[in-house]
Short mmCIF file of C-alpha atoms in Angstrom, two decimals:
data_model
loop_
_atom_site.label_atom_id
_atom_site.label_comp_id
_atom_site.label_asym_id
_atom_site.label_seq_id
_atom_site.Cartn_x
_atom_site.Cartn_y
_atom_site.Cartn_z
CA MET E 213 -5.01 7.25 -15.36
CA ASN E 214 -7.36 10.06 -14.40
CA PRO E 215 -6.03 12.15 -11.57
CA PRO E 216 -8.61 12.25 -8.55
CA PHE E 217 -8.30 15.86 -7.26
CA SER E 218 -8.15 16.15 -3.57
CA GLY E 219 -9.68 19.16 -1.83
CA ASN E 220 -12.08 21.54 -3.26
CA LEU E 221 -10.09 22.81 -6.08
CA ASP E 222 -12.06 25.14 -8.25
CA MET E 223 -12.72 24.54 -11.89
CA ALA E 224 -10.25 27.03 -13.36
CA SER E 225 -7.38 25.72 -11.19
CA ARG E 226 -8.21 22.20 -12.25
CA LEU E 227 -7.87 23.32 -16.04
CA ARG E 228 -4.69 25.07 -15.29
CA ALA E 229 -3.17 22.29 -13.46
CA LEU E 230 -4.04 20.00 -16.35
CA GLU E 231 -2.99 22.24 -18.98
CA GLY E 232 -1.36 20.28 -21.95
CA ALA E 233 -2.70 16.95 -20.64
CA PHE E 234 -5.84 16.74 -22.86
CA SER E 235 -6.22 15.19 -26.13
CA GLN E 236 -7.44 17.27 -29.04
CA ALA E 237 -11.00 15.95 -28.59
CA GLU E 238 -10.85 16.68 -24.82
CA GLN E 239 -9.59 20.15 -25.35
CA ARG E 240 -12.61 20.97 -27.40
CA ILE E 241 -14.82 20.13 -24.61
CA VAL E 242 -12.52 22.05 -22.07
CA ASN E 243 -12.74 25.04 -24.15
CA LEU E 244 -16.41 25.11 -24.32
CA LEU E 245 -16.90 24.61 -20.44
CA ALA E 246 -14.14 27.41 -19.90
CA GLN E 247 -15.84 29.84 -22.34
CA ASP E 248 -19.62 29.51 -20.93
CA PRO E 249 -19.74 27.05 -17.89
CA GLN E 250 -23.36 27.98 -17.20
CA ARG E 251 -24.30 26.91 -20.94
CA VAL E 252 -22.54 23.58 -20.70
CA ALA E 253 -24.23 22.83 -17.30
CA GLN E 254 -27.63 22.94 -19.15
CA LEU E 255 -26.39 20.41 -21.82
CA SER E 256 -26.72 16.57 -21.86
CA VAL E 257 -23.89 14.53 -22.39
CA THR E 258 -25.14 13.91 -26.01
CA GLU E 259 -25.64 17.57 -26.70
CA LEU E 260 -22.15 18.35 -25.39
CA ALA E 261 -20.59 15.72 -27.26
CA LYS E 262 -22.24 16.90 -30.51
CA LEU E 263 -21.27 20.52 -29.86
CA ALA E 264 -17.72 19.45 -29.36
CA ALA E 265 -17.64 17.12 -32.41
CA THR E 266 -16.69 14.16 -30.26
CA SER E 267 -18.15 11.13 -28.63
CA THR E 268 -20.13 10.97 -25.37
CA ALA E 269 -17.33 8.53 -24.05
CA THR E 270 -14.85 11.51 -24.60
CA VAL E 271 -17.11 13.80 -22.47
CA VAL E 272 -17.33 11.16 -19.56
CA ARG E 273 -13.45 10.63 -19.92
CA THR E 274 -12.77 14.47 -19.74
CA SER E 275 -15.26 14.58 -16.83
CA ARG E 276 -13.11 11.98 -14.91
CA ARG E 277 -9.80 13.70 -15.89
CA LEU E 278 -10.95 16.88 -14.18
CA GLY E 279 -11.70 14.75 -11.07
CA PHE E 280 -15.45 14.12 -11.26
CA GLU E 281 -17.07 10.73 -11.00
CA GLY E 282 -18.83 11.51 -14.33
CA TYR E 283 -20.62 14.08 -16.42
CA PRO E 284 -23.56 14.60 -13.96
CA ALA E 285 -21.05 15.68 -11.33
CA LEU E 286 -19.25 17.90 -13.71
CA ARG E 287 -22.49 19.49 -14.74
CA LEU E 288 -23.24 20.30 -10.96
CA ALA E 289 -19.77 22.04 -10.60
CA LEU E 290 -20.17 23.98 -13.58
CA ALA E 291 -23.69 25.31 -12.37
CA ALA E 292 -21.86 26.87 -9.56
CA GLN E 293 -19.22 28.52 -11.73
CA PRO E 294 -19.25 32.16 -12.99
CA SER E 295 -20.21 32.87 -16.49
CA HIS E 296 -16.76 32.73 -17.78
CA LEU E 297 -13.69 30.35 -16.49
CA SER E 298 -10.43 32.45 -16.50
CA THR E 299 -7.91 29.64 -17.11
CA GLN E 300 -5.22 32.49 -17.18
CA PRO E 301 -3.05 32.74 -13.70
CA PRO E 302 -4.04 35.45 -11.30
CA ALA E 303 -2.11 38.67 -11.08
CA PRO E 304 0.63 39.46 -11.11
CA LEU E 305 1.28 36.52 -13.51
CA VAL E 306 -0.83 37.80 -16.45
CA ALA E 307 2.28 38.22 -18.40
CA ASP E 308 5.52 36.53 -18.26
CA ILE E 309 8.48 37.91 -16.44
CA SER E 310 9.66 40.85 -18.83
CA ASP E 311 13.07 42.37 -19.29
CA GLY E 312 12.13 45.62 -17.64
CA ASP E 313 10.89 43.95 -14.44
CA SER E 314 12.85 44.92 -11.35
CA ALA E 315 14.55 42.22 -8.99
CA GLN E 316 11.80 42.52 -6.61
CA GLN E 317 8.99 42.15 -9.33
CA ILE E 318 10.78 39.01 -10.69
CA LEU E 319 10.79 37.55 -7.13
CA GLY E 320 7.24 38.51 -6.61
CA LYS E 321 6.16 36.84 -9.73
CA LEU E 322 8.18 33.83 -9.44
CA LEU E 323 6.84 33.35 -5.79
CA ALA E 324 3.21 33.71 -6.95
CA PHE E 325 3.84 31.33 -9.82
CA GLU E 326 5.47 28.77 -7.67
CA VAL E 327 2.82 28.92 -4.93
CA GLU E 328 0.09 28.30 -7.60
CA ALA E 329 1.90 25.42 -9.01
CA ALA E 330 2.60 23.81 -5.51
CA THR E 331 -0.95 24.29 -4.52
CA ALA E 332 -2.30 22.74 -7.68
CA THR E 333 -0.02 19.74 -7.22
CA VAL E 334 -1.31 19.26 -3.70
CA ALA E 335 -4.79 19.03 -5.08
CA LEU E 336 -3.67 16.52 -7.70
CA LEU E 337 -2.59 14.07 -5.28
CA THR E 338 -4.79 11.98 -3.07
CA ASN E 339 -3.94 10.33 0.41
CA ALA E 340 -4.32 6.85 -1.17
CA VAL E 341 -1.89 7.58 -4.20
CA LEU E 342 0.72 8.92 -1.87
CA THR E 343 0.20 6.18 0.72
CA ASP E 344 0.68 3.55 -2.00
CA ALA E 345 3.91 5.20 -3.30
CA ILE E 346 5.17 5.71 0.27
CA VAL E 347 4.59 2.01 1.06
CA ALA E 348 6.21 0.61 -2.11
CA LEU E 349 9.35 2.89 -1.56
CA SER E 350 9.44 1.80 2.12
CA GLN E 351 9.29 -1.96 1.34
CA ALA E 352 11.78 -1.99 -1.57
CA ARG E 353 14.91 -3.77 -1.40
CA ARG E 354 16.51 -1.35 -3.85
CA ILE E 355 15.35 1.85 -5.44
CA ASP E 356 16.43 3.18 -8.85
CA ILE E 357 15.58 6.87 -9.71
CA TYR E 358 15.99 8.15 -13.23
CA GLY E 359 16.07 11.86 -14.46
CA VAL E 360 17.66 13.90 -17.06
CA GLY E 361 18.34 17.59 -17.08
CA ALA E 362 16.44 19.55 -14.36
CA SER E 363 14.80 16.22 -13.29
CA ALA E 364 18.26 14.73 -12.67
CA LEU E 365 18.65 17.37 -9.85
CA VAL E 366 15.39 16.21 -8.15
CA ALA E 367 16.50 12.49 -8.55
CA GLU E 368 19.86 13.19 -6.84
CA ASP E 369 17.96 15.23 -4.07
CA PHE E 370 15.79 12.30 -3.35
CA CYS E 371 18.45 9.73 -3.49
CA GLN E 372 20.57 11.69 -1.07
CA LYS E 373 17.89 11.94 1.29
CA LEU E 374 17.03 8.20 1.25
CA ARG E 375 20.67 7.30 1.75
CA ARG E 376 20.84 9.40 4.83
CA ILE E 377 18.35 7.06 6.35
CA GLY E 378 20.05 3.83 5.22
CA VAL E 379 17.77 3.30 2.14
CA PHE E 380 19.73 1.49 -0.78
CA CYS E 381 19.16 3.92 -3.60
CA GLN E 382 20.88 4.92 -6.88
CA PHE E 383 20.07 7.59 -9.32
CA TYR E 384 20.89 7.80 -12.92
CA ARG E 385 20.97 10.57 -15.41
CA HIS E 386 22.55 8.64 -18.38
CA ALA E 387 20.59 6.15 -20.49
CA ASP E 388 23.20 3.38 -20.74
CA ASP E 389 23.74 3.47 -17.05
CA ALA E 390 19.98 3.47 -16.11
CA LEU E 391 19.22 0.59 -18.46
CA VAL E 392 22.07 -1.55 -17.04
CA SER E 393 20.60 -0.99 -13.50
CA ALA E 394 17.05 -1.31 -14.62
CA CYS E 395 17.68 -4.74 -16.17
CA GLN E 396 18.99 -6.02 -12.77
CA LEU E 397 15.86 -5.18 -10.62
CA THR E 398 13.51 -7.67 -9.42
CA ALA E 399 9.85 -7.72 -7.91
CA GLN E 400 11.36 -6.60 -4.66
CA ASP E 401 12.44 -3.34 -6.10
CA VAL E 402 11.15 0.03 -7.01
CA ALA E 403 11.93 2.23 -9.91
CA LEU E 404 11.09 5.91 -9.94
CA ALA E 405 11.05 8.11 -13.11
CA ILE E 406 11.05 11.88 -13.00
CA SER E 407 10.10 13.90 -16.11
CA HIS E 408 7.84 17.10 -16.13
CA SER E 409 6.90 16.46 -19.79
CA GLY E 410 6.82 12.58 -19.52
CA ASP E 411 8.27 12.41 -22.95
CA THR E 412 11.97 12.14 -22.11
CA ALA E 413 13.18 9.04 -24.12
CA GLU E 414 16.07 7.96 -21.77
CA VAL E 415 13.77 8.04 -18.66
CA ILE E 416 10.84 6.22 -20.47
CA ALA E 417 13.40 3.41 -21.67
CA ALA E 418 14.49 2.89 -18.26
CA LEU E 419 11.22 2.84 -16.56
CA HIS E 420 10.04 0.40 -19.34
CA GLN E 421 12.98 -1.90 -18.70
CA ALA E 422 12.43 -1.78 -14.87
CA ARG E 423 8.83 -2.96 -15.41
CA GLN E 424 9.82 -5.59 -17.64
CA SER E 425 12.23 -6.85 -14.91
CA GLY E 426 9.47 -6.96 -12.49
CA ALA E 427 10.08 -3.81 -10.34
CA THR E 428 7.23 -1.67 -9.15
CA THR E 429 7.34 1.41 -11.33
CA LEU E 430 6.43 5.05 -10.24
CA ALA E 431 6.40 7.95 -12.51
CA LEU E 432 6.64 11.75 -11.29
CA THR E 433 5.26 13.86 -14.30
CA ALA E 434 2.95 16.49 -15.11
CA ASN E 435 1.45 14.80 -18.07
CA PRO E 436 -0.96 11.89 -17.34
CA ARG E 437 -1.34 11.09 -21.13
CA SER E 438 2.38 10.57 -21.46
CA ALA E 439 4.33 7.57 -22.55
CA LEU E 440 6.12 7.76 -19.06
CA ALA E 441 2.84 7.62 -17.30
CA ARG E 442 1.66 4.57 -19.12
CA LYS E 443 4.74 2.69 -17.92
CA ALA E 444 4.02 3.25 -14.31
CA HIS E 445 2.12 1.34 -11.88
CA LEU E 446 1.62 4.27 -9.74
CA LEU E 447 1.28 7.83 -11.47
CA LEU E 448 2.62 10.90 -9.25
CA LEU E 449 1.09 13.92 -10.88
CA THR E 450 2.40 17.49 -10.42
CA SER E 451 0.82 20.72 -11.91
CA GLY E 452 1.32 20.77 -15.76
CA ARG E 453 0.76 24.51 -16.25
CA GLU E 454 3.80 26.43 -17.49
CA LEU E 455 4.08 30.19 -17.84
CA GLY E 456 7.04 31.19 -20.29
CA PHE E 457 10.32 29.54 -20.54
CA ARG E 458 11.86 31.21 -17.78
CA ALA E 459 9.54 30.65 -14.87
CA ALA E 460 8.32 27.16 -16.02
CA ALA E 461 11.27 25.05 -15.07
CA MET E 462 11.53 26.71 -11.84
CA ALA E 463 7.99 25.92 -10.73
CA SER E 464 7.86 22.43 -12.14
CA ARG E 465 11.09 21.55 -10.11
CA THR E 466 9.49 23.19 -6.92
CA SER E 467 6.49 21.03 -7.42
CA GLN E 468 8.63 17.95 -7.70
CA LEU E 469 10.74 18.72 -4.73
CA LEU E 470 7.42 19.33 -2.63
CA LEU E 471 6.39 15.80 -3.59
CA ILE E 472 9.88 14.35 -3.19
CA ASP E 473 10.01 15.72 0.48
CA CYS E 474 6.37 14.27 1.30
CA LEU E 475 7.51 10.87 0.00
CA PHE E 476 10.78 11.14 2.13
CA ILE E 477 9.03 12.07 5.31
CA GLY E 478 6.20 9.38 4.83
CA ILE E 479 9.19 6.77 4.39
CA THR E 480 10.76 8.12 7.40
CA GLN E 481 7.75 7.72 9.53
CA ARG E 482 7.79 4.01 8.63
CA PHE E 483 11.55 3.50 9.59
CA PRO E 484 11.88 3.13 13.50
CA PHE E 485 15.38 4.21 13.52
CA ALA E 486 15.17 6.79 10.76
CA ARG E 487 15.62 9.81 13.13
CA GLU E 488 18.48 8.20 14.90
CA THR E 489 20.32 7.53 11.55
CA LEU E 490 19.47 11.10 10.47
CA GLN E 491 21.07 12.56 13.59
CA LYS E 492 24.04 10.24 13.14
CA THR E 493 24.76 11.10 9.64
CA HIS E 494 24.23 14.77 10.26
CA GLU E 495 26.86 14.77 13.12
CA ILE E 496 29.40 12.71 11.21
CA VAL E 497 29.17 15.18 8.36
CA ARG E 498 29.27 18.07 10.74
CA GLU E 499 32.44 16.67 12.54
CA ARG E 500 34.26 16.28 9.19
CA ARG E 501 33.37 20.00 8.22
CA SER E 502 34.53 21.34 11.68
CA LYS E 503 37.84 19.50 11.30
CA LYS E 504 38.40 21.19 7.87
CA LEU E 505 37.98 24.59 9.28
#
């Protein structure tokens, strides 16, 4: 599945958004165009393939992975680029958070990193993909959501939101529970699996079983080449770039939650009584809390 970038995202941002999603041959092409985009813009597809020690089909596939219809469109975009594309994040994120950073510096770096990740995620998702996902979720008899670790928090958040408007939804963080539920799904149901890497075995197994059961499957991941992505009817791609072990999990979760909120609002728009139900559930919880006080 090739992510059709929405908006006019610049080349460097596209490369950062898809970092880690390229095969070895594709990465050789990406390295060449990042090092000297002006030179690559002058090369034919055959010349670039030879220079990257790969096939012309791989050049075309890489072009499409970057959001272009083909190599000619990529060449036009490269011609408008500066002589060197920096795929490093803009300041102040040239380096990861250091032990000597003040609390305010940490906050600033996290904010800049998460804004960049969220912006890239928005550019990765087209209206058509989002609409297809919202329609599928809105029409589902039942929704299963799978996630492990930090992704389980996102799964739980989405499930809690959907329950507030009366949608039948369950989330699963344990492999056995997920498989038991997935095998009971039907063609009327939807399964959503969440994994930043797309390589979480438990989540992959659950989505595979859900697809085998006939359910519509959605994958929310940063890796379009992952096993999880291949199990999905619909791919919801988030920015794949990470910066060090401390900031990465935070930014990936922020991008996931941004997408979840978009899906939830889209579903709410399609339910005529959603606002009334949200108000009702809000009031009943507030009353209970007030009585405890």
